Amino acid sequence: SQDNQKPWRVLVTGGSGIVGKGLQCVVKEMGGAKEGEEWLFLSSKDINLLNLENTREVFEKFQPTHVIHLAAMVGGLFMNMRQNLDFLRNNLTINDNVLLASHEIGVTKVVSCLSTCIFPHNGPFPLDESMIPFGPPHDSNYGYAHAKRTVAILNRGYYEQHGRRYTAVIPTNVFGPHDNFNFADGHVMSGIIHKTYIAKRDKTPLVVLGSGTPRRQLIYSVDLGRLILWSLRDYDEIDPVILCGDVESEVSVKEAAEAVKKAMDFDGEIVFDKSKGDGVFKKTASNAKLRKYLPDFKFTPFDQALKETCDWFVANYDSARK
Ligand code: NDP
């Protein structure tokens, strides 16, 4: 096969995002790349995935044998609610362009990144890979979710019609260095970390929105990078696989806030603003399929991963996205 003839040339879209940076850490700093392999991490400055011609040009120039497709139009809850149509159309276009350009140039394997928001929002929990088509995703981000669901359908089509091994992974909520730490439009953990930083600096209480009871399954971006690399090398199914820790590692928002308090050495008070909504109570996913392949995979302990993330944020406060 092509795999045995040429050294791999891996093109990563979305290489500047939190997931892309986690993968870069694994590939460049932790020895994940094999000898002779070339890795190209692209941001929107290097390629405009909304434009098919530009996508083809960059692919033709680099001649990837493998593609990890992380790029997406992403945003917080409110941006999604306001712009569901834009999220749908832009992400459909980006995904279609990446897979078509990959197919045209003969890319052996593509791993695309989905998200647990593609699942029916009512469960049943824990969610597993078979449930994707069973019910509608949450109304708040149906555009983004349906664009992501379509990737799994495209992958099936490229396999059935052209024999292509294009697959996808489904991570739960990610945290780590290089996240978007904006607390209006960012993620749960990065928001709490940024607020704790300010509370510590200004000697004010840490105010967490909502009751603190919703539960979240978090994955450290570096662990996710290791698992995406595994999926590129060793996961041979076309159907997607959920990437997350074991169900017992799910934490409540309250537990997460207390862990950040400890990691950032903040000695003030945590206040839960119950006048604000809680969002989805839980979206627990099962990693049984992943564990079937990797029964011994060790996730970084939550406190250690959180400490690394907080230390990164403090050290990079001026330049971090926020
Ligand atoms: P980020 O917002 O951190 O990064 C998005 C990346 O996509 C950036 O590299 C950005 O480039 C690039 N990008 C966006 N639009 C375009 C475009 N038109 N052309 C080229 N590149 C573009 O996102 P994440 O790292 O969080 O997300 C990566 C993937 O992981 C996404 O597919 C997301 O859906 C998925 N995911 C993320 C989760 C999370 O909790 N973060 C959870 C589950 C799934 P630039 O930096 O130049 O803007």
Tab-separated table of C-alpha atoms and ligand atoms in Angstrom:
chain	number	residue	atom	x	y	z
A	1	SER	CA	0.000	0.000	0.000
A	2	GLN	CA	0.915	3.660	-0.192
A	3	ASP	CA	1.669	3.510	3.543
A	4	ASN	CA	4.654	1.242	2.969
A	5	GLN	CA	6.061	3.110	-0.013
A	6	LYS	CA	6.233	6.730	1.107
A	7	PRO	CA	7.097	8.301	4.438
A	8	TRP	CA	3.948	9.864	5.869
A	9	ARG	CA	3.166	13.506	5.235
A	10	VAL	CA	0.484	14.508	7.700
A	11	LEU	CA	-1.523	17.679	7.170
A	12	VAL	CA	-3.426	18.954	10.208
A	13	THR	CA	-6.225	21.492	9.721
A	14	GLY	CA	-7.104	23.610	12.760
A	15	GLY	CA	-3.522	23.212	13.977
A	16	SER	CA	-3.620	26.465	15.969
A	17	GLY	CA	-6.686	25.588	18.091
A	18	ILE	CA	-6.684	23.934	21.515
A	19	VAL	CA	-7.018	20.431	20.045
A	20	GLY	CA	-4.380	21.144	17.382
A	21	LYS	CA	-1.935	22.445	20.008
A	22	GLY	CA	-2.482	19.330	22.143
A	23	LEU	CA	-1.662	17.187	19.117
A	24	GLN	CA	1.407	19.316	18.324
A	25	CYS	CA	2.680	18.773	21.857
A	26	VAL	CA	2.368	14.991	21.438
A	27	VAL	CA	3.906	14.947	17.949
A	28	LYS	CA	6.737	17.440	18.471
A	29	GLU	CA	7.554	17.420	22.183
A	30	MET	CA	6.596	13.915	23.303
A	31	GLY	CA	8.169	12.019	20.408
A	32	GLY	CA	4.912	11.048	18.681
A	33	ALA	CA	6.260	11.588	15.153
A	34	LYS	CA	8.116	8.715	13.520
A	35	GLU	CA	11.398	9.177	11.708
A	36	GLY	CA	11.000	10.537	8.198
A	37	GLU	CA	7.453	11.726	8.841
A	38	GLU	CA	6.530	15.297	8.001
A	39	TRP	CA	3.827	17.129	9.934
A	40	LEU	CA	2.231	20.359	8.790
A	41	PHE	CA	-0.038	22.205	11.256
A	42	LEU	CA	-2.187	24.784	9.479
A	43	SER	CA	-4.228	27.704	10.773
A	44	SER	CA	-6.717	29.885	8.890
A	45	LYS	CA	-3.763	32.057	7.896
A	46	ASP	CA	-2.304	29.177	5.856
A	47	ILE	CA	-5.459	27.812	4.264
A	48	ASN	CA	-9.019	29.020	3.734
A	49	LEU	CA	-11.070	25.861	4.039
A	50	LEU	CA	-14.223	27.721	3.047
A	51	ASN	CA	-12.720	28.030	-0.411
A	52	LEU	CA	-12.377	24.810	-2.433
A	53	GLU	CA	-9.768	26.198	-4.859
A	54	ASN	CA	-7.518	27.408	-2.066
A	55	THR	CA	-7.971	24.110	-0.200
A	56	ARG	CA	-6.975	22.157	-3.332
A	57	GLU	CA	-3.943	24.408	-3.918
A	58	VAL	CA	-2.548	23.896	-0.423
A	59	PHE	CA	-3.196	20.148	-0.572
A	60	GLU	CA	-1.517	19.892	-3.975
A	61	LYS	CA	1.495	21.802	-2.754
A	62	PHE	CA	2.045	19.713	0.382
A	63	GLN	CA	0.884	16.345	-1.058
A	64	PRO	CA	-0.323	14.864	2.242
A	65	THR	CA	-0.635	11.117	2.619
A	66	HIS	CA	-2.706	11.581	5.801
A	67	VAL	CA	-4.982	14.346	7.071
A	68	ILE	CA	-6.174	15.170	10.569
A	69	HIS	CA	-9.111	17.512	10.164
A	70	LEU	CA	-9.723	19.628	13.269
A	71	ALA	CA	-10.707	22.990	11.791
A	72	ALA	CA	-14.252	24.179	12.297
A	73	MET	CA	-16.263	27.295	12.823
A	74	VAL	CA	-16.739	26.994	16.592
A	75	GLY	CA	-18.363	29.287	19.134
A	76	GLY	CA	-20.112	29.429	22.466
A	77	LEU	CA	-23.769	28.845	23.209
A	78	PHE	CA	-25.028	32.337	22.348
A	79	MET	CA	-23.129	32.666	19.105
A	80	ASN	CA	-24.491	29.264	18.031
A	81	MET	CA	-28.062	30.244	18.927
A	82	ARG	CA	-27.837	33.438	16.902
A	83	GLN	CA	-26.127	31.913	13.865
A	84	ASN	CA	-27.250	28.310	13.469
A	85	LEU	CA	-27.524	28.720	9.714
A	86	ASP	CA	-23.955	30.087	9.414
A	87	PHE	CA	-22.587	27.274	11.586
A	88	LEU	CA	-24.389	24.729	9.416
A	89	ARG	CA	-23.348	26.138	6.046
A	90	ASN	CA	-19.744	27.025	6.915
A	91	ASN	CA	-19.024	23.715	8.584
A	92	LEU	CA	-20.694	21.718	5.804
A	93	THR	CA	-18.483	23.590	3.322
A	94	ILE	CA	-15.262	23.189	5.326
A	95	ASN	CA	-15.848	19.459	5.832
A	96	ASP	CA	-16.860	18.821	2.242
A	97	ASN	CA	-13.824	20.712	0.924
A	98	VAL	CA	-11.375	18.848	3.158
A	99	LEU	CA	-12.724	15.407	2.300
A	100	LEU	CA	-13.024	16.134	-1.425
A	101	ALA	CA	-9.510	17.615	-1.681
A	102	SER	CA	-8.191	14.624	0.283
A	103	HIS	CA	-9.911	12.159	-2.017
A	104	GLU	CA	-8.799	13.931	-5.195
A	105	ILE	CA	-5.156	13.892	-4.179
A	106	GLY	CA	-5.238	10.288	-2.955
A	107	VAL	CA	-4.928	10.826	0.792
A	108	THR	CA	-4.871	7.355	2.388
A	109	LYS	CA	-6.554	8.269	5.631
A	110	VAL	CA	-8.423	11.204	7.131
A	111	VAL	CA	-9.398	11.520	10.783
A	112	SER	CA	-12.011	14.250	11.319
A	113	CYS	CA	-13.051	15.648	14.665
A	114	LEU	CA	-16.727	15.564	15.664
A	115	SER	CA	-18.194	16.477	19.043
A	116	THR	CA	-20.628	14.917	21.520
A	117	CYS	CA	-23.167	17.634	20.626
A	118	ILE	CA	-24.050	15.469	17.600
A	119	PHE	CA	-25.888	13.041	19.897
A	120	PRO	CA	-29.628	13.170	20.628
A	121	HIS	CA	-29.837	15.703	23.445
A	122	ASN	CA	-32.157	13.566	25.563
A	123	GLY	CA	-29.831	10.602	25.733
A	124	PRO	CA	-30.181	7.774	26.725
A	125	PHE	CA	-27.016	8.083	28.827
A	126	PRO	CA	-24.308	7.052	28.634
A	127	LEU	CA	-24.202	7.959	24.956
A	128	ASP	CA	-22.507	5.576	22.587
A	129	GLU	CA	-21.504	5.615	18.936
A	130	SER	CA	-24.613	3.760	17.755
A	131	MET	CA	-26.987	6.499	18.953
A	132	ILE	CA	-25.990	9.323	16.587
A	133	PRO	CA	-29.022	9.025	14.291
A	134	PHE	CA	-31.611	8.280	17.004
A	135	GLY	CA	-32.900	11.761	17.796
A	136	PRO	CA	-32.361	15.454	17.187
A	137	PRO	CA	-29.374	17.272	18.693
A	138	HIS	CA	-30.010	20.195	21.063
A	139	ASP	CA	-31.870	23.136	19.479
A	140	SER	CA	-29.243	25.646	20.603
A	141	ASN	CA	-26.608	24.361	18.168
A	142	TYR	CA	-28.445	22.197	15.661
A	143	GLY	CA	-26.534	23.813	12.770
A	144	TYR	CA	-23.105	22.921	14.091
A	145	ALA	CA	-24.315	19.474	15.191
A	146	HIS	CA	-25.895	18.522	11.867
A	147	ALA	CA	-22.803	19.670	9.938
A	148	LYS	CA	-20.738	17.352	12.147
A	149	ARG	CA	-23.174	14.449	11.768
A	150	THR	CA	-22.791	14.788	8.024
A	151	VAL	CA	-19.060	14.015	8.268
A	152	ALA	CA	-19.876	10.475	9.420
A	153	ILE	CA	-22.199	10.104	6.407
A	154	LEU	CA	-19.573	11.475	4.001
A	155	ASN	CA	-17.025	9.043	5.429
A	156	ARG	CA	-19.387	6.165	4.755
A	157	GLY	CA	-19.875	7.412	1.183
A	158	TYR	CA	-16.150	7.784	0.491
A	159	TYR	CA	-15.639	4.246	1.763
A	160	GLU	CA	-18.513	2.619	-0.113
A	161	GLN	CA	-17.997	4.445	-3.383
A	162	HIS	CA	-14.203	4.882	-3.419
A	163	GLY	CA	-12.799	2.538	-0.753
A	164	ARG	CA	-11.361	5.462	1.222
A	165	ARG	CA	-10.516	5.010	4.916
A	166	TYR	CA	-11.848	8.300	6.153
A	167	THR	CA	-13.025	8.170	9.760
A	168	ALA	CA	-13.867	10.437	12.690
A	169	VAL	CA	-13.381	10.770	16.438
A	170	ILE	CA	-15.832	12.242	18.961
A	171	PRO	CA	-14.189	13.976	21.932
A	172	THR	CA	-16.075	15.265	24.985
A	173	ASN	CA	-15.331	18.763	26.410
A	174	VAL	CA	-11.657	19.591	25.977
A	175	PHE	CA	-9.486	21.675	28.289
A	176	GLY	CA	-5.809	22.567	28.194
A	177	PRO	CA	-3.316	25.247	27.172
A	178	HIS	CA	-4.256	27.440	24.176
A	179	ASP	CA	-7.986	27.204	24.912
A	180	ASN	CA	-10.249	30.176	24.323
A	181	PHE	CA	-10.373	31.640	27.867
A	182	ASN	CA	-13.118	34.140	27.071
A	183	PHE	CA	-15.809	33.571	29.686
A	184	ALA	CA	-18.721	34.720	27.575
A	185	ASP	CA	-18.070	32.533	24.560
A	186	GLY	CA	-15.477	30.024	25.800
A	187	HIS	CA	-15.654	26.625	27.496
A	188	VAL	CA	-16.541	25.572	31.064
A	189	MET	CA	-13.029	24.985	32.376
A	190	SER	CA	-11.291	27.855	30.616
A	191	GLY	CA	-14.004	30.242	31.847
A	192	ILE	CA	-13.578	29.137	35.459
A	193	ILE	CA	-9.778	29.335	35.172
A	194	HIS	CA	-9.895	32.881	33.808
A	195	LYS	CA	-12.402	34.001	36.467
A	196	THR	CA	-10.300	32.449	39.219
A	197	TYR	CA	-7.256	34.326	37.934
A	198	ILE	CA	-9.166	37.614	38.187
A	199	ALA	CA	-10.702	36.764	41.586
A	200	LYS	CA	-7.241	36.007	42.961
A	201	ARG	CA	-5.735	39.160	41.459
A	202	ASP	CA	-8.562	41.447	42.610
A	203	LYS	CA	-9.239	39.627	45.896
A	204	THR	CA	-12.909	39.110	45.014
A	205	PRO	CA	-15.046	35.942	45.248
A	206	LEU	CA	-15.067	33.510	42.331
A	207	VAL	CA	-18.583	33.683	40.881
A	208	VAL	CA	-19.585	30.574	38.924
A	209	LEU	CA	-22.762	30.810	36.865
A	210	GLY	CA	-25.494	28.311	37.691
A	211	SER	CA	-25.926	25.862	40.565
A	212	GLY	CA	-22.670	23.959	40.092
A	213	THR	CA	-24.536	20.642	39.827
A	214	PRO	CA	-24.308	19.947	36.059
A	215	ARG	CA	-21.805	17.237	35.264
A	216	ARG	CA	-19.141	17.385	32.585
A	217	GLN	CA	-16.818	14.804	31.125
A	218	LEU	CA	-13.568	16.569	30.375
A	219	ILE	CA	-10.588	15.435	28.362
A	220	TYR	CA	-7.132	16.995	28.587
A	221	SER	CA	-5.967	18.282	25.203
A	222	VAL	CA	-2.674	16.368	25.468
A	223	ASP	CA	-4.493	13.076	26.162
A	224	LEU	CA	-6.776	13.860	23.235
A	225	GLY	CA	-3.690	14.457	21.073
A	226	ARG	CA	-2.349	11.023	22.025
A	227	LEU	CA	-5.674	9.407	21.178
A	228	ILE	CA	-6.017	11.226	17.853
A	229	LEU	CA	-2.532	10.007	16.930
A	230	TRP	CA	-3.593	6.475	17.869
A	231	SER	CA	-6.700	6.788	15.706
A	232	LEU	CA	-4.568	7.887	12.747
A	233	ARG	CA	-2.142	4.979	13.118
A	234	ASP	CA	-4.269	2.140	14.439
A	235	TYR	CA	-8.020	2.748	14.304
A	236	ASP	CA	-9.295	1.065	11.141
A	237	GLU	CA	-13.068	1.508	11.355
A	238	ILE	CA	-14.960	4.009	9.225
A	239	ASP	CA	-17.547	4.524	11.978
A	240	PRO	CA	-16.568	7.114	14.586
A	241	VAL	CA	-15.190	6.402	18.056
A	242	ILE	CA	-15.847	8.439	21.209
A	243	LEU	CA	-12.658	9.708	22.888
A	244	CYS	CA	-13.088	10.421	26.587
A	245	GLY	CA	-12.118	9.233	30.034
A	246	ASP	CA	-13.985	6.612	32.026
A	247	VAL	CA	-17.496	7.532	33.195
A	248	GLU	CA	-16.306	7.722	36.831
A	249	SER	CA	-14.014	10.634	35.930
A	250	GLU	CA	-16.976	12.905	35.154
A	251	VAL	CA	-17.007	15.961	37.460
A	252	SER	CA	-19.665	18.431	38.566
A	253	VAL	CA	-19.069	22.100	37.782
A	254	LYS	CA	-18.707	22.598	41.552
A	255	GLU	CA	-15.967	19.960	41.784
A	256	ALA	CA	-14.256	21.512	38.767
A	257	ALA	CA	-14.334	24.977	40.369
A	258	GLU	CA	-12.880	23.600	43.596
A	259	ALA	CA	-10.115	21.860	41.666
A	260	VAL	CA	-9.236	25.115	39.863
A	261	LYS	CA	-9.234	26.941	43.193
A	262	LYS	CA	-6.647	24.461	44.448
A	263	ALA	CA	-4.574	24.451	41.241
A	264	MET	CA	-4.400	28.259	41.200
A	265	ASP	CA	-3.814	28.550	44.912
A	266	PHE	CA	-6.812	30.852	45.334
A	267	ASP	CA	-7.953	31.200	48.935
A	268	GLY	CA	-11.142	33.233	48.372
A	269	GLU	CA	-14.749	32.138	48.319
A	270	ILE	CA	-16.643	30.363	45.503
A	271	VAL	CA	-20.180	31.666	44.917
A	272	PHE	CA	-22.711	29.907	42.706
A	273	ASP	CA	-25.008	32.368	40.959
A	274	LYS	CA	-28.175	30.278	40.857
A	275	SER	CA	-30.099	33.013	39.045
A	276	LYS	CA	-28.228	31.935	35.893
A	277	GLY	CA	-29.197	28.866	33.890
A	278	ASP	CA	-27.322	25.580	34.128
A	279	GLY	CA	-27.342	24.480	30.480
A	280	VAL	CA	-27.469	20.789	29.697
A	281	PHE	CA	-27.414	18.819	32.975
A	282	LYS	CA	-25.213	16.087	31.617
A	283	LYS	CA	-24.110	14.469	28.399
A	284	THR	CA	-22.254	11.460	29.714
A	285	ALA	CA	-20.611	9.419	26.983
A	286	SER	CA	-19.331	5.862	27.121
A	287	ASN	CA	-15.742	5.068	26.203
A	288	ALA	CA	-16.449	1.315	26.004
A	289	LYS	CA	-15.537	1.182	22.313
A	290	LEU	CA	-12.255	3.016	22.943
A	291	ARG	CA	-11.510	0.750	25.927
A	292	LYS	CA	-12.064	-2.310	23.718
A	293	TYR	CA	-9.066	-1.133	21.663
A	294	LEU	CA	-7.010	0.504	24.416
A	295	PRO	CA	-7.857	-1.149	27.745
A	296	ASP	CA	-4.661	0.135	29.385
A	297	PHE	CA	-4.563	3.732	28.150
A	298	LYS	CA	-3.714	6.003	31.087
A	299	PHE	CA	-5.367	9.413	31.155
A	300	THR	CA	-3.437	12.215	32.861
A	301	PRO	CA	-4.820	12.606	36.409
A	302	PHE	CA	-7.340	15.511	36.432
A	303	ASP	CA	-5.481	17.555	39.083
A	304	GLN	CA	-2.197	17.315	37.180
A	305	ALA	CA	-3.773	18.236	33.831
A	306	LEU	CA	-5.570	21.141	35.460
A	307	LYS	CA	-2.392	22.367	37.142
A	308	GLU	CA	-0.558	22.305	33.793
A	309	THR	CA	-3.406	24.244	32.178
A	310	CYS	CA	-3.588	26.864	34.940
A	311	ASP	CA	0.196	27.301	34.956
A	312	TRP	CA	0.131	27.793	31.191
A	313	PHE	CA	-2.640	30.391	31.464
A	314	VAL	CA	-0.819	32.361	34.175
A	315	ALA	CA	2.466	32.262	32.214
A	316	ASN	CA	0.748	33.286	28.963
A	317	TYR	CA	-1.893	35.626	30.350
A	318	ASP	CA	-1.069	38.488	27.991
A	319	SER	CA	-1.164	36.477	24.772
A	320	ALA	CA	-3.874	33.900	25.611
A	321	ARG	CA	-7.203	34.082	23.743
A	322	LYS	CA	-9.599	35.682	26.205
B	1	NDP	P1	-10.440	26.291	18.143
B	1	NDP	O1	-11.451	27.380	18.033
B	1	NDP	O2	-9.500	26.329	19.290
B	1	NDP	O3	-9.671	26.195	16.770
B	1	NDP	C1	-10.326	26.187	15.529
B	1	NDP	C2	-9.290	25.937	14.476
B	1	NDP	O4	-9.894	25.922	13.173
B	1	NDP	C3	-8.228	27.025	14.443
B	1	NDP	O5	-6.992	26.426	14.129
B	1	NDP	C4	-8.712	27.911	13.299
B	1	NDP	O6	-7.671	28.683	12.723
B	1	NDP	C5	-9.233	26.856	12.341
B	1	NDP	N1	-10.191	27.380	11.373
B	1	NDP	C6	-11.414	27.900	11.611
B	1	NDP	N2	-12.005	28.283	10.469
B	1	NDP	C7	-11.142	27.985	9.457
B	1	NDP	C8	-11.164	28.148	8.042
B	1	NDP	N3	-12.225	28.692	7.416
B	1	NDP	N4	-10.094	27.763	7.325
B	1	NDP	C9	-9.026	27.221	7.945
B	1	NDP	N5	-8.942	27.019	9.271
B	1	NDP	C10	-9.981	27.407	10.026
B	1	NDP	O7	-11.198	24.917	18.112
B	1	NDP	P2	-10.880	23.566	18.902
B	1	NDP	O8	-9.430	23.259	18.868
B	1	NDP	O9	-11.608	23.633	20.173
B	1	NDP	O10	-11.656	22.536	17.972
B	1	NDP	C11	-11.012	21.667	17.054
B	1	NDP	C12	-12.004	20.606	16.664
B	1	NDP	O11	-12.371	19.866	17.807
B	1	NDP	C13	-13.290	21.193	16.082
B	1	NDP	O12	-13.684	20.406	14.983
B	1	NDP	C14	-14.271	21.077	17.232
B	1	NDP	O13	-15.572	20.924	16.759
B	1	NDP	C15	-13.781	19.821	17.910
B	1	NDP	N6	-14.163	19.709	19.320
B	1	NDP	C16	-13.732	20.608	20.266
B	1	NDP	C17	-14.113	20.472	21.587
B	1	NDP	C18	-13.674	21.426	22.640
B	1	NDP	O14	-14.135	21.317	23.788
B	1	NDP	N7	-12.768	22.365	22.356
B	1	NDP	C19	-14.984	19.371	22.021
B	1	NDP	C20	-15.343	18.465	20.964
B	1	NDP	C21	-14.942	18.645	19.680
B	1	NDP	P3	-7.259	30.134	13.393
B	1	NDP	O15	-6.548	29.845	14.672
B	1	NDP	O16	-6.358	30.746	12.386
B	1	NDP	O17	-8.548	30.875	13.593
